[in-house]
Amino acid sequence: GGARVKPSRAALLVVLLAAGCVGRGDVRERPAEWEEIPCGNCLVTVYGTIYVPPGRLAEFTTPPLAPATEALLAHEMVHVERQRDGGAAGAAMWHARYFYDRAFRWGEERVAYEREIEVLRQRGGVARRADVLEAVLSPIYAGMAGREEAGKWLDGLGIIR
């Protein structure tokens, strides 16, 4: 086969804009066509639909859900709710800002991670500072925060061990 081309952010935005109407938090398996999206084992919320990695759908849809799974879904539901503001046009703007505006992306992820941590604690789990720090500094977020900034945010939460 020929060389594979990694999609640009603009190409990903076209995929997002073609995704259709805004969902209500349905959970689906990521389509095979998305294999080039550089998120590996992460969840992705697009136009209000939560996409899970291939082969993991049952983990996110078959009760009882593990506390960490519930917390991840709560994180993604923050994105669903915020994408739904303003309907399809609002969702398109949300996605464009998320891709191109580092400060917006960081703000959105802080709200989502705070919800994830809250749900994890409610379910008896523990959010470990090092794990959350590693997650927010992951390359999938394209440099939305530096280590010092993210560390100060975590310190300010007062709920991380």
Short mmCIF file of N, CA, C and O in Angstrom, two decimals, residues 4-13 15 33-38 99:
data_model
loop_
_atom_site.label_atom_id
_atom_site.label_comp_id
_atom_site.label_asym_id
_atom_site.label_seq_id
_atom_site.Cartn_x
_atom_site.Cartn_y
_atom_site.Cartn_z
N ARG A 4 0.56 6.46 4.15
CA ARG A 4 -0.63 7.02 4.81
C ARG A 4 -0.40 8.47 5.11
O ARG A 4 0.68 8.88 5.51
N VAL A 5 -1.43 9.24 4.95
CA VAL A 5 -1.37 10.66 5.22
C VAL A 5 -2.10 10.93 6.52
O VAL A 5 -3.24 10.50 6.69
N LYS A 6 -1.46 11.60 7.45
CA LYS A 6 -2.13 11.98 8.70
C LYS A 6 -2.99 13.19 8.42
O LYS A 6 -2.54 14.13 7.78
N PRO A 7 -4.23 13.17 8.88
CA PRO A 7 -5.12 14.31 8.59
C PRO A 7 -4.67 15.57 9.32
O PRO A 7 -4.17 15.52 10.43
N SER A 8 -4.84 16.68 8.66
CA SER A 8 -4.55 17.95 9.29
C SER A 8 -5.71 18.33 10.18
O SER A 8 -6.78 17.72 10.13
N ARG A 9 -5.51 19.35 10.99
CA ARG A 9 -6.62 19.84 11.82
C ARG A 9 -7.77 20.30 10.95
O ARG A 9 -8.93 20.11 11.29
N ALA A 10 -7.46 20.91 9.81
CA ALA A 10 -8.52 21.37 8.90
C ALA A 10 -9.32 20.18 8.38
O ALA A 10 -10.55 20.24 8.31
N ALA A 11 -8.63 19.08 8.04
CA ALA A 11 -9.34 17.90 7.57
C ALA A 11 -10.22 17.31 8.66
O ALA A 11 -11.35 16.87 8.40
N LEU A 12 -9.72 17.32 9.89
CA LEU A 12 -10.53 16.81 11.00
C LEU A 12 -11.76 17.69 11.21
O LEU A 12 -12.85 17.20 11.50
N LEU A 13 -11.60 19.00 11.02
CA LEU A 13 -12.73 19.90 11.17
C LEU A 13 -13.79 19.60 10.11
O LEU A 13 -14.98 19.61 10.40
N VAL A 15 -14.40 16.71 8.82
CA VAL A 15 -15.09 15.50 9.30
C VAL A 15 -16.12 15.87 10.35
O VAL A 15 -17.25 15.40 10.33
N GLU A 33 -12.67 4.44 9.95
CA GLU A 33 -12.10 5.53 9.15
C GLU A 33 -11.37 6.55 10.00
O GLU A 33 -10.62 7.37 9.49
N TRP A 34 -11.61 6.54 11.30
CA TRP A 34 -10.99 7.51 12.20
C TRP A 34 -9.66 7.01 12.76
O TRP A 34 -9.10 7.63 13.65
N GLU A 35 -9.15 5.91 12.26
CA GLU A 35 -7.94 5.32 12.84
C GLU A 35 -6.76 6.27 12.82
O GLU A 35 -5.85 6.14 13.63
N GLU A 36 -6.76 7.25 11.93
CA GLU A 36 -5.64 8.20 11.86
C GLU A 36 -5.75 9.32 12.88
O GLU A 36 -4.81 10.08 13.05
N ILE A 37 -6.89 9.47 13.54
CA ILE A 37 -7.02 10.51 14.56
C ILE A 37 -6.10 10.12 15.72
O ILE A 37 -6.22 9.03 16.27
N PRO A 38 -5.18 10.98 16.08
CA PRO A 38 -4.12 10.60 17.02
C PRO A 38 -4.54 10.62 18.48
O PRO A 38 -4.01 11.35 19.29
N PHE A 99 -10.41 23.11 18.32
CA PHE A 99 -9.24 22.75 17.52
C PHE A 99 -8.21 23.87 17.46
O PHE A 99 -7.01 23.60 17.48
#
